[in-house]
mmCIF file of C-alpha atoms in Angstrom:
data_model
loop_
_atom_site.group_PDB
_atom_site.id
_atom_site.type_symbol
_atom_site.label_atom_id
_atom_site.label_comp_id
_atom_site.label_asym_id
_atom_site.label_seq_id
_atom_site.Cartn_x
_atom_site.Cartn_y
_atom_site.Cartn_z
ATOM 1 C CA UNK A 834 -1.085 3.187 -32.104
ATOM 2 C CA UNK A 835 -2.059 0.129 -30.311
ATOM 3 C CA UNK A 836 0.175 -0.403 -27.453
ATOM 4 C CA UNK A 837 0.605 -4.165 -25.686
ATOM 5 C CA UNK A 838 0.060 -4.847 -21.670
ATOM 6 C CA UNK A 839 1.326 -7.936 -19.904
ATOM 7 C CA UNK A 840 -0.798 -8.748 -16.471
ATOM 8 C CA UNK A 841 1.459 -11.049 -14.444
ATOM 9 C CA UNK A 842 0.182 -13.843 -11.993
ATOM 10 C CA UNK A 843 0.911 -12.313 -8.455
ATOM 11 C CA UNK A 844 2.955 -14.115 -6.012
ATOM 12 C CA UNK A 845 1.679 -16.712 -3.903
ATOM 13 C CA UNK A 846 -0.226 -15.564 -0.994
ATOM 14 C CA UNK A 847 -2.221 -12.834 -2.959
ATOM 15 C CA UNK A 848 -6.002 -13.046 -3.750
ATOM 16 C CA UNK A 849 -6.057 -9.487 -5.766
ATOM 17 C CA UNK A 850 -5.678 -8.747 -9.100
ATOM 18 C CA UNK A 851 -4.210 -5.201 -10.927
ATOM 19 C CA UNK A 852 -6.296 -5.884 -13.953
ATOM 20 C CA UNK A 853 -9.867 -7.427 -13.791
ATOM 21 C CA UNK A 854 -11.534 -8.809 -16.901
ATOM 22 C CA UNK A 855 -13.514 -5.829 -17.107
ATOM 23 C CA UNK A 856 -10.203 -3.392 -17.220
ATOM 24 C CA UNK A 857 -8.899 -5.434 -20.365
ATOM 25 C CA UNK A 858 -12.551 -4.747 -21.808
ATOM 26 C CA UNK A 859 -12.189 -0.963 -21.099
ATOM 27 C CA UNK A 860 -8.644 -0.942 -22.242
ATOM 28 C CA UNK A 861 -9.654 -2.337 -25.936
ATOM 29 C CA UNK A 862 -9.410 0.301 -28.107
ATOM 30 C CA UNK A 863 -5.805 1.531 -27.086
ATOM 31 C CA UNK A 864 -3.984 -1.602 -25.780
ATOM 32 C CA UNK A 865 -3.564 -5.398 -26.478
ATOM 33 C CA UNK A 866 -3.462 -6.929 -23.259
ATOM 34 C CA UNK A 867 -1.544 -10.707 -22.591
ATOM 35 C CA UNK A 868 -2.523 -12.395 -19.131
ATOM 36 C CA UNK A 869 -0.345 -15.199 -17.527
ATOM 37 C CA UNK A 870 -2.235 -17.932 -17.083
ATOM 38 C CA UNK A 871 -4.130 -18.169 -13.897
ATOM 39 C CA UNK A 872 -3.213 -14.618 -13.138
ATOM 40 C CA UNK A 873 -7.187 -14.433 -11.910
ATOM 41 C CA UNK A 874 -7.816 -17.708 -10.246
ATOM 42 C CA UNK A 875 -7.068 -16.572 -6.517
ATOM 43 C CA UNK A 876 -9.668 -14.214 -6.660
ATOM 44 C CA UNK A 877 -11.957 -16.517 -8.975
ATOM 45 C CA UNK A 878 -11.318 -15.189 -12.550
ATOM 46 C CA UNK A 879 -10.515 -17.507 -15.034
ATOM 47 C CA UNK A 880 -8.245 -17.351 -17.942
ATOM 48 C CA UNK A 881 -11.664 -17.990 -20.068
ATOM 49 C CA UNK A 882 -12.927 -14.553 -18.593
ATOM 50 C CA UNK A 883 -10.238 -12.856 -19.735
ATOM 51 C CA UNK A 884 -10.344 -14.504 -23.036
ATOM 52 C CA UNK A 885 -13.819 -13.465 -23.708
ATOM 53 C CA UNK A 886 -13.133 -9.640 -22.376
ATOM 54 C CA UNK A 887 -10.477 -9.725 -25.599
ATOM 55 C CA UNK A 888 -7.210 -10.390 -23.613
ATOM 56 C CA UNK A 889 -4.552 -13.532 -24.739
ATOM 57 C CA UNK A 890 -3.491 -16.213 -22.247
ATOM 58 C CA UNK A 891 0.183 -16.902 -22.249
ATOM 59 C CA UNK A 892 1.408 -19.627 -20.124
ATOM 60 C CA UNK A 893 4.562 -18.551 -18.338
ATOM 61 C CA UNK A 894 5.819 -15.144 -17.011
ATOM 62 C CA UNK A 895 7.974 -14.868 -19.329
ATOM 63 C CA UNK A 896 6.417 -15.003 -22.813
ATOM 64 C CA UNK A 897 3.928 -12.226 -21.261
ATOM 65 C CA UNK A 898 7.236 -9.994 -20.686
ATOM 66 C CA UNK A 899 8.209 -10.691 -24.074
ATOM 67 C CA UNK A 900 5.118 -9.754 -25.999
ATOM 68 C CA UNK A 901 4.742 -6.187 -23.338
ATOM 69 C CA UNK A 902 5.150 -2.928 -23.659
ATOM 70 C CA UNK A 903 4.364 -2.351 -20.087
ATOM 71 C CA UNK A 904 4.199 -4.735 -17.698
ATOM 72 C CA UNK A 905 1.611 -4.970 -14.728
ATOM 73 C CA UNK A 906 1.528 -6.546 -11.273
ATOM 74 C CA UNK A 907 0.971 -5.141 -7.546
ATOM 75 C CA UNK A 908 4.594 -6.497 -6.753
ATOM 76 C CA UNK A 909 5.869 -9.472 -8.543
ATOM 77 C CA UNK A 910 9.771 -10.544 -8.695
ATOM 78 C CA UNK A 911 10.617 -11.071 -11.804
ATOM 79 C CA UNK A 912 14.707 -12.283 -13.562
ATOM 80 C CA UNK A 913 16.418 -9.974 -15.636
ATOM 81 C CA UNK A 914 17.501 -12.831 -18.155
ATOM 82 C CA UNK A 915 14.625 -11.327 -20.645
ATOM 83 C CA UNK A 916 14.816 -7.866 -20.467
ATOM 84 C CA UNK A 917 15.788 -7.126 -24.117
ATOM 85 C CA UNK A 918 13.994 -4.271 -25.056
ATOM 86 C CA UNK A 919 13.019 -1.409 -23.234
ATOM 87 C CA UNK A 920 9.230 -1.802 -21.385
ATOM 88 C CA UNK A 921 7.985 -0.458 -18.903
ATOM 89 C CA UNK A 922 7.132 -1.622 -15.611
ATOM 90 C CA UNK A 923 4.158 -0.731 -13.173
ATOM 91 C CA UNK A 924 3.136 -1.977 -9.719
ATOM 92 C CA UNK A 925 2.963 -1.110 -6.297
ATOM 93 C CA UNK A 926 6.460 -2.092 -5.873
ATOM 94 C CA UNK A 927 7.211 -0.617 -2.300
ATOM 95 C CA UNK A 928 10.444 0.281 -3.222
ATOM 96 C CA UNK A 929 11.693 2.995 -0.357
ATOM 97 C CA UNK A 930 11.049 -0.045 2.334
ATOM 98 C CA UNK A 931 12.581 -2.834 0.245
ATOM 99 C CA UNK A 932 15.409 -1.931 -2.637
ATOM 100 C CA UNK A 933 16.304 -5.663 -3.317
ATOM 101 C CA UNK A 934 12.971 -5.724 -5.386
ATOM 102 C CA UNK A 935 14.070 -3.363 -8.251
ATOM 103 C CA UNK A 936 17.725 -5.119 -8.441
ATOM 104 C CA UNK A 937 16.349 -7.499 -11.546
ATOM 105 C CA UNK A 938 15.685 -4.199 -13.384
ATOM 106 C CA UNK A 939 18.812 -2.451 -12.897
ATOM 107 C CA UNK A 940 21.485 -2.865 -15.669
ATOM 108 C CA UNK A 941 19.318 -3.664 -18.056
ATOM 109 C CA UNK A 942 16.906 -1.453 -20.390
ATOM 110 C CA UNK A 943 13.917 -0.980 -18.533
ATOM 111 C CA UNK A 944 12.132 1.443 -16.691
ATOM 112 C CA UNK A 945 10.104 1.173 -13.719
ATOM 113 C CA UNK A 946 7.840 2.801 -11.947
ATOM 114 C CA UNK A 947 6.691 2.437 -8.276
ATOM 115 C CA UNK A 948 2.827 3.570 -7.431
ATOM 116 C CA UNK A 949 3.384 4.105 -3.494
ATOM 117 C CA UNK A 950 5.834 6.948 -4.773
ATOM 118 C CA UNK A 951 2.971 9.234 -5.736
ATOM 119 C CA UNK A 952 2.607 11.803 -3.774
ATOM 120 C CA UNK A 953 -0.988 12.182 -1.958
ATOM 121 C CA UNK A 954 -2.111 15.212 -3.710
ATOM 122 C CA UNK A 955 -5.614 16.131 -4.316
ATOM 123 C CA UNK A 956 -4.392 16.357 -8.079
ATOM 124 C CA UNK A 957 -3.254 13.381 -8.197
ATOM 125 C CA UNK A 958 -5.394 11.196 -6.271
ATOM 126 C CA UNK A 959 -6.956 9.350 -9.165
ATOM 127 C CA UNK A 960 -4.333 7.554 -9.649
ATOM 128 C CA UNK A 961 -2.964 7.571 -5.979
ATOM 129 C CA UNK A 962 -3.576 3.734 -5.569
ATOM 130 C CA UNK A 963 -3.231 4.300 -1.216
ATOM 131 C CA UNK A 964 -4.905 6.683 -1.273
ATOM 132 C CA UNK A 965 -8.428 5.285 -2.736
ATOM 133 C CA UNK A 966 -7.734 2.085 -1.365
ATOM 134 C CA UNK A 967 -7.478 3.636 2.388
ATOM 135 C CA UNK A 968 -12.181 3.426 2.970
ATOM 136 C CA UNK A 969 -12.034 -0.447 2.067
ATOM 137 C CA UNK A 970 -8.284 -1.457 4.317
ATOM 138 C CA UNK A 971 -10.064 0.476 7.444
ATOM 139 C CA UNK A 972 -13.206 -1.589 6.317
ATOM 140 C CA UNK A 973 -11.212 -4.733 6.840
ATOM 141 C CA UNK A 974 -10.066 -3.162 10.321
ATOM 142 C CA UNK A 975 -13.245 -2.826 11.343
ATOM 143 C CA UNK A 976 -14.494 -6.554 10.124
ATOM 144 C CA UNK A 977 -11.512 -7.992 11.546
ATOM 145 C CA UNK A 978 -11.643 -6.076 14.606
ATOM 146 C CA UNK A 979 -15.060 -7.404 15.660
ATOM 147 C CA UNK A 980 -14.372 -11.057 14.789
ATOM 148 C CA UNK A 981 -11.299 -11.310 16.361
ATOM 149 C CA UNK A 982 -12.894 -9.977 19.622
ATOM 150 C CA UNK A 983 -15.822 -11.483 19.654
ATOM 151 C CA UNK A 984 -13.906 -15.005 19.300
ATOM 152 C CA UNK A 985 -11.709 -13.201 22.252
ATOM 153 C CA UNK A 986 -14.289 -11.704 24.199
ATOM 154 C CA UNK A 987 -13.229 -13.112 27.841
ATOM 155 C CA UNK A 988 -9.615 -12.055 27.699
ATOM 156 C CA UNK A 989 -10.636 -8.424 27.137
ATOM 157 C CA UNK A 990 -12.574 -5.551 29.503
ATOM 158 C CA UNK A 991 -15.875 -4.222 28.265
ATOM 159 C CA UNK A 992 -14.486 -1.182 27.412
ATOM 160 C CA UNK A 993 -11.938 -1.593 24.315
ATOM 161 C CA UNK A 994 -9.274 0.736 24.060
ATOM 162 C CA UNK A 995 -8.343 1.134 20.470
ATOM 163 C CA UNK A 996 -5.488 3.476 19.479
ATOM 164 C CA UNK A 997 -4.644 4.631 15.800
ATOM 165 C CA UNK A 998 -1.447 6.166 14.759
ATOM 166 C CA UNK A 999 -2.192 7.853 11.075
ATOM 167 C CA UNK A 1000 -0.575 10.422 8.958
ATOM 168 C CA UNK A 1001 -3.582 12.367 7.627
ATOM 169 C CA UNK A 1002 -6.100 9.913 5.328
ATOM 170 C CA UNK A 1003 -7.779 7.270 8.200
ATOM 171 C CA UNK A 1004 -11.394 6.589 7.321
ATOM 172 C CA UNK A 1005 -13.580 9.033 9.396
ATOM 173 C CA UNK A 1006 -16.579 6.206 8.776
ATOM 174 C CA UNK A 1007 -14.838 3.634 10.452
ATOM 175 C CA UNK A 1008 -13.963 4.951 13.217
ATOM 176 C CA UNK A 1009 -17.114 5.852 13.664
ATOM 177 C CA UNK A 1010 -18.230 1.984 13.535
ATOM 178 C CA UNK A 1011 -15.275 1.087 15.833
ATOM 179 C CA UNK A 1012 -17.019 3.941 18.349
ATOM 180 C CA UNK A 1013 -20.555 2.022 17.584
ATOM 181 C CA UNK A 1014 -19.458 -1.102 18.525
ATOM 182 C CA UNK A 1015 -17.939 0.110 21.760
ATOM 183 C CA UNK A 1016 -14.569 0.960 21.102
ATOM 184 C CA UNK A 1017 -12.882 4.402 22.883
ATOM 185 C CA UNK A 1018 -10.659 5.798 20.374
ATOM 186 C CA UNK A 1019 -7.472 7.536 21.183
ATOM 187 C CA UNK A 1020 -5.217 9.228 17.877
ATOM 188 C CA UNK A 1021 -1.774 9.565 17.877
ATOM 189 C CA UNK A 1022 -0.805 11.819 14.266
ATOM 190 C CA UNK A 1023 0.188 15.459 12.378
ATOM 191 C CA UNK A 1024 -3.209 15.864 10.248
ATOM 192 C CA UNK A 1025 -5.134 19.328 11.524
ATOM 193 C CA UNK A 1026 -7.869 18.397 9.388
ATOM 194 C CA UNK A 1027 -8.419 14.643 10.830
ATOM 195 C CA UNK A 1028 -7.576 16.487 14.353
ATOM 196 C CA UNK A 1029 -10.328 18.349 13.932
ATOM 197 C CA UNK A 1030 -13.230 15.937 12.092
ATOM 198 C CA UNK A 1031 -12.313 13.522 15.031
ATOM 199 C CA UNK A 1032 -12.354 16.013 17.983
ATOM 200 C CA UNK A 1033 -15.802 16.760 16.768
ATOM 201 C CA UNK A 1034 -16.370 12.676 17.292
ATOM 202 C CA UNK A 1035 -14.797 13.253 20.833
ATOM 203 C CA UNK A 1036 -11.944 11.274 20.166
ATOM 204 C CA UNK A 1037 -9.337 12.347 22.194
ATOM 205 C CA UNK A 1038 -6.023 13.590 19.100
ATOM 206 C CA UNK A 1039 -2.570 13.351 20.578
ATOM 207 C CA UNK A 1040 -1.107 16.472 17.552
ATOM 208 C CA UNK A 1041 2.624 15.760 16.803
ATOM 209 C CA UNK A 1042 4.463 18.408 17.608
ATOM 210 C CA UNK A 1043 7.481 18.549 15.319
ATOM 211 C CA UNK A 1044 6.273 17.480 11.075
ATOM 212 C CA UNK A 1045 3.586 19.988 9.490
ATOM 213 C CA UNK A 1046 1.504 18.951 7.091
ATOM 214 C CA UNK A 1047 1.870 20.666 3.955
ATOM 215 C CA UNK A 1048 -1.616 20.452 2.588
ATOM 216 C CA UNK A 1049 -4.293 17.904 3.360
ATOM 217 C CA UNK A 1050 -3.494 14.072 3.481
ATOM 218 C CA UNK A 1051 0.554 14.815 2.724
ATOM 219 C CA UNK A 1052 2.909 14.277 6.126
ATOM 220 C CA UNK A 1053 6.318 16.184 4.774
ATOM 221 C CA UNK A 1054 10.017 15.406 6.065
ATOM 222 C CA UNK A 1055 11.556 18.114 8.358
ATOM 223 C CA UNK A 1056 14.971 18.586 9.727
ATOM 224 C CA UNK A 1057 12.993 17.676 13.267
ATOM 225 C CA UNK A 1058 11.632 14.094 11.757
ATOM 226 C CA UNK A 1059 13.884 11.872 14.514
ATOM 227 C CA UNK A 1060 11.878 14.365 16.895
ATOM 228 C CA UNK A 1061 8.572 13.281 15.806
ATOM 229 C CA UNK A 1062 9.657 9.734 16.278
ATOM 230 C CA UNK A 1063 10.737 9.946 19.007
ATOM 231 C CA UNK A 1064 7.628 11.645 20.471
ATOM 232 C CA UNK A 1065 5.727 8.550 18.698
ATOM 233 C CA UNK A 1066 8.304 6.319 20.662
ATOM 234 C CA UNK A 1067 7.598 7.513 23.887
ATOM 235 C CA UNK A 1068 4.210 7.617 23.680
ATOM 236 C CA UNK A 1069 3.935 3.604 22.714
ATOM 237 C CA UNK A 1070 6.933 3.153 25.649
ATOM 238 C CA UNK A 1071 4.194 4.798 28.301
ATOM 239 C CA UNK A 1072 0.696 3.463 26.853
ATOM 240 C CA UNK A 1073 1.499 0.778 24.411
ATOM 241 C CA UNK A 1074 -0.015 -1.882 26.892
ATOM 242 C CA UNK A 1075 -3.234 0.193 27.544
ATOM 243 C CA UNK A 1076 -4.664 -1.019 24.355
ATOM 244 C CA UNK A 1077 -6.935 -3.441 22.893
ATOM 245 C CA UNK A 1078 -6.664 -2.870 19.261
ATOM 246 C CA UNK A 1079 -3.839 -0.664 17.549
ATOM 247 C CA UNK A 1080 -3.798 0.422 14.135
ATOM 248 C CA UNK A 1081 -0.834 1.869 12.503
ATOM 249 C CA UNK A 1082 -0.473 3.366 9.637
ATOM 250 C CA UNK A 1083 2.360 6.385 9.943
ATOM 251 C CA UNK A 1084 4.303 7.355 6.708
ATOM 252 C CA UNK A 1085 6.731 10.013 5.316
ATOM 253 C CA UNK A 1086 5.927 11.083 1.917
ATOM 254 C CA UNK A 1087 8.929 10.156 0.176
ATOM 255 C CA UNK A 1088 10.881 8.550 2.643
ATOM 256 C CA UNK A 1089 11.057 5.055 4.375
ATOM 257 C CA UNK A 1090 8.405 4.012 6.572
ATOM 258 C CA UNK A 1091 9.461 4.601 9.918
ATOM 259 C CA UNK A 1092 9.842 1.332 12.209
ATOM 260 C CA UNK A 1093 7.756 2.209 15.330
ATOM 261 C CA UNK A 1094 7.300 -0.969 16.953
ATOM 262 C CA UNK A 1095 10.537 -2.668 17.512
ATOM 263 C CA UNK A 1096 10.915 -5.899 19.263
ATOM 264 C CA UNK A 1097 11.017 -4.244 22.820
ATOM 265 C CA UNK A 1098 8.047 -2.381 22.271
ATOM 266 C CA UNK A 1099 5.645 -5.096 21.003
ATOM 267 C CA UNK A 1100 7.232 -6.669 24.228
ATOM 268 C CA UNK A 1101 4.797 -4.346 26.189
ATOM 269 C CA UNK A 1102 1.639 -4.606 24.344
ATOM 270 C CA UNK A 1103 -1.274 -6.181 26.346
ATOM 271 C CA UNK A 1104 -1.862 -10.065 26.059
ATOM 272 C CA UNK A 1105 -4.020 -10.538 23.282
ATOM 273 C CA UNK A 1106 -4.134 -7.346 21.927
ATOM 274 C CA UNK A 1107 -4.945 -6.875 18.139
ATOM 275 C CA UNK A 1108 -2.315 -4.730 15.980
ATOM 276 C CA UNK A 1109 -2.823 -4.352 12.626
ATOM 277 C CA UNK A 1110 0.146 -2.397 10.424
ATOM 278 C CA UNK A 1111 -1.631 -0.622 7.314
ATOM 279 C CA UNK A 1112 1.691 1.571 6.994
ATOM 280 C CA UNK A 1113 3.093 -0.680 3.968
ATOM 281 C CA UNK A 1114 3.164 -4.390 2.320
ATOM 282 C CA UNK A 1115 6.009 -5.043 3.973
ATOM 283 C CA UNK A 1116 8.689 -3.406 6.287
ATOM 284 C CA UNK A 1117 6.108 -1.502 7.932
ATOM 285 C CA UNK A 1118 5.832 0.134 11.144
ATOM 286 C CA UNK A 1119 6.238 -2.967 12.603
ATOM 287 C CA UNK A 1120 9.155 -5.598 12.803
ATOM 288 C CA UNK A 1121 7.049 -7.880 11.658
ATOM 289 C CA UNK A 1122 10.006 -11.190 12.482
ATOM 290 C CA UNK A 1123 9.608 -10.195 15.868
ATOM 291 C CA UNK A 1124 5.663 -11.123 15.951
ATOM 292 C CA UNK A 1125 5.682 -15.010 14.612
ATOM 293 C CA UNK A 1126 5.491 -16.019 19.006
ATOM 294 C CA UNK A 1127 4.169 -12.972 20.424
ATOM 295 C CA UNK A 1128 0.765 -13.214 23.064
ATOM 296 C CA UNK A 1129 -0.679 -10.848 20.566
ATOM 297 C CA UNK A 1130 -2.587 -10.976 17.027
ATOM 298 C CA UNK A 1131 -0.856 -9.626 14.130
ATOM 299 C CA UNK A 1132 -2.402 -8.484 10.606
ATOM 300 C CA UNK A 1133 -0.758 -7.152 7.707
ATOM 301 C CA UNK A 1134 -1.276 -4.776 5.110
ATOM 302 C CA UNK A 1135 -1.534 -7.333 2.753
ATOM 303 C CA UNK A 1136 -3.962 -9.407 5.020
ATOM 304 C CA UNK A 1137 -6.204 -6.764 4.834
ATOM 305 C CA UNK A 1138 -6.206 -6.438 1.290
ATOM 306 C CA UNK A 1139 -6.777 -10.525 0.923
ATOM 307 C CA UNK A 1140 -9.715 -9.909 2.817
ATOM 308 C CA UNK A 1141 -11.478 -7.543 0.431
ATOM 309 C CA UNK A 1142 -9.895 -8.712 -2.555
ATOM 310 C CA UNK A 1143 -12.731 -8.588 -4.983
ATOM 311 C CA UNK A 1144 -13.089 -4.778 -4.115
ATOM 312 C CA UNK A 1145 -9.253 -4.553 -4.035
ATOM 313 C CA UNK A 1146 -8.803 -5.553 -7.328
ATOM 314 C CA UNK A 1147 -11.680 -3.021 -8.903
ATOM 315 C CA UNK A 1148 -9.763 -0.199 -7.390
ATOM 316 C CA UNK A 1149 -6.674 -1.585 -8.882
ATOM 317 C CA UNK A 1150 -7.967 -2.133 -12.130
ATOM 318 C CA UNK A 1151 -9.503 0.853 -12.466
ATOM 319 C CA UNK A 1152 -6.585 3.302 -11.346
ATOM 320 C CA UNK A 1153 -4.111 1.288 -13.079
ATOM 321 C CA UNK A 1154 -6.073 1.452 -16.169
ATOM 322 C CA UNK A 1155 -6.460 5.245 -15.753
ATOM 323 C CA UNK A 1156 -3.075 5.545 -14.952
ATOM 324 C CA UNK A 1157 -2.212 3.901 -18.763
ATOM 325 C CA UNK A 1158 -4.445 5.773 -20.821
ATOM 326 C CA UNK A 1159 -3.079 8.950 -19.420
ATOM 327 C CA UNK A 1160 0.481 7.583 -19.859
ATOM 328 C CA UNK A 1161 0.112 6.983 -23.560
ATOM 329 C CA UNK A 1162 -1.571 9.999 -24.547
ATOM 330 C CA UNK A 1163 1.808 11.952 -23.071
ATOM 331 C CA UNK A 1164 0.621 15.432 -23.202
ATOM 332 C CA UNK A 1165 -0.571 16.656 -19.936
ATOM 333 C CA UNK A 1166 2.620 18.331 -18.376
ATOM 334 C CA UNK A 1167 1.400 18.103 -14.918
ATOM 335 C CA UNK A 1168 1.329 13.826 -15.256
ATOM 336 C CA UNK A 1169 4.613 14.162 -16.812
ATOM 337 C CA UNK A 1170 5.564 15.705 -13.590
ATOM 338 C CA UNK A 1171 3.994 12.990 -11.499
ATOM 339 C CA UNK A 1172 5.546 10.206 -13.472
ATOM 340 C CA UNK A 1173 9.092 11.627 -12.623
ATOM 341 C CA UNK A 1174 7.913 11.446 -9.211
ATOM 342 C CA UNK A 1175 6.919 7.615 -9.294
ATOM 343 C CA UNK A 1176 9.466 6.496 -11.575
ATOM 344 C CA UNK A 1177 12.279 4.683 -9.854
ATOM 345 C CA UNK A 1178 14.451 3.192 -12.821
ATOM 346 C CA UNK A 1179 14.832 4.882 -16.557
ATOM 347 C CA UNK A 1180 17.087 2.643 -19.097
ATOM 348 C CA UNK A 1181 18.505 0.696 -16.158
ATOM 349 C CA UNK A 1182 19.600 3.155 -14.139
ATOM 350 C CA UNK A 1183 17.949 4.271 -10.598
ATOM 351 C CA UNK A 1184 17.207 7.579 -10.796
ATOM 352 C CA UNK A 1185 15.338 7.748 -7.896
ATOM 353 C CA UNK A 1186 17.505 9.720 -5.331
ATOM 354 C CA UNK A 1187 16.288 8.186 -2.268
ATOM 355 C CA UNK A 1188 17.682 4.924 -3.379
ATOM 356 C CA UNK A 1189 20.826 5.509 -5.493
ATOM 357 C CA UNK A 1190 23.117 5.446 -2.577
ATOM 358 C CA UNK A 1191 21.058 2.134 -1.072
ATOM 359 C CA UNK A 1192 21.201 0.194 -4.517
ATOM 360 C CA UNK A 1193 24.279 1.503 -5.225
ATOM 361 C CA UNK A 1194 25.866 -0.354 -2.221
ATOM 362 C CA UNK A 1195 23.627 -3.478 -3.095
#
């Protein structure tokens, strides 16, 4: 059974692509794929590339819904007005952080099905999409790091402070290049494994005391979570403004990211300091309206990702490709069980329990 995929054009602002003309090649023998037109340009594929990998150009949005049975895009809005069958749709749709994005889908016959659900398993990290894209974000860290310094180099000491708060999967390697190019390195975090691989490094680990990690890479909710906040809290309250460069990317499998730098705190950072929030796309760690006048650089997630776009949108096409062909072959009990982890709406209906109560007071 040939099944049909629909690549949307990603909102403006976005250089990556979820589907590269060489994923539509690899997905030929199992799926017909439609492309919106100028789904590729940002990032310098044409429509006529995806033409000649076998995929058809549609102009608008919507005809590339119709034609779909599953729908593809790293987080595009769409309107429910042409919904009217049951497809399924796949992206990176950060849903825990911001539940207005799934409210086209409810009510209507679709299902959906959120990629930064999936848990960070070993299992499962083929098609954990944060998970393999974590090497090339801290890559952009590290790029970004050095420019913006060395553009900034007389309002900082010779000795960069650089401070990293991470729940279990920061790139070893770059830190290591952030320690080559002169940068002491102080981690805030809950990952025994990272504690140790960077002790060896002699950075000095600050070891939450409250949230165990369950297995490598996965940061688990307790009953003492607000305690491990807090700790985080008071940490940034005492030695926020000690640091050059700060790099946060804290999360809670399965739960909201946690807002660590509110207004007052980014109030304290040092003048000109570089933070960068890797935590999510948007409604990060950071409250990001509060950093439009601040005396200090802000980048995004999604900045980051701009940045090495062309290698962003391999890794996308590839896992979300993977992800497909192991979705229509429906057989291997284990991804059955991972697709009831990730899947946020079935038929219309949210059936993810995190945000039933949220959506339904929407």
């Amino acid at each position: 059974m040939i099944h049909q995929i629909g690549l949307l054009k990603e909102s403006e602002g976005l250089r990556f692509v979820t589907l590269t003309p060489n994923g539509v090649s690899g997905l030929a023998e199992q799926f017909k794929v439609f492309v919106e037109r100028g789904a590729g340009e940002a990032i310098g594929f044409s429509d006529e590339m995806y033409e000649a990998a076998g995929a058809t150009v549609l102009s608008s949005q919507q005809e590339v819904i119709l034609q779909s049975d599953f729908v593809l895009s790293f987080n595009k809005s769409i309107k429910n007005d042409y919904l009217n069958r049951r497809r399924s749709f796949i992206g990176f749709y950060n849903v825990l952080n911001n539940s207005a994005v799934i409210a086209p889908f409810t009510h209507t016959i679709a299902d959906v099905y959120s990629l930064d659900l999936m848990p960070l398993s070993p299992g499962y990290n083929s098609y954990n999409l944060k998970w393999k894209i974590t090497p090339l974000l801290y890559d952009a860290v590290v790029e970004s790091s050095l420019a913006y310094f060395n553009q900034n180099e007389s309002m900082l000491a010779k000795s960069k402070k650089a401070l990293i708060l991470e729940s279990g999967h920061t790139s070893v390697d770059s830190v290591q290049k952030l320690i080559r190019e002169g940068f002491e390195i102080t981690v805030v975090g809950n990952s025994t494994f990272n504690q140790v691989e960077f002790e060896k490094l002699g950075i000095e680990y600050h070891k939450l005391s409250h949230l165990e990690m369950c297995e490598p890479n996965v940061l688990s909710r307790s009953n003492e979570e607000e305690h491990c906040l807090s700790e985080i809290a008071l940490y940034l309250n005492n030695s926020a403004q000690l640091y050059d460069l700060i790099v946060s990317d804290f999360v809670l499998s399965g739960e909201k990211t946690p807002l660590l730098f509110q207004a007052a705190t980014l109030q304290k950072l040092k003048k000109g300091a570089l933070l960068i929030d890797l935590s999510a796309p948007t409604f990060g760690n950071c409250a990001e309206g509060s950093v439009s006048t601040a005396d200090f650089q802000y980048f995004s997630l999604i900045e980051m990702l701009n940045q090495q776009a062309l290698s962003a949108s391999e890794i996308f096409s590839e896992t979300y490709s993977r992800f497909l062909k192991q979705f229509v072959e429906d057989e291997d009990r284990a991804f059955q069980d991972l697709l009831d982890s990730i899947k946020v709406i079935e038929k219309g209906k949210v059936v993810n329990n995190t945000l039933i109560r949220e959506v339904n007071e929407m």
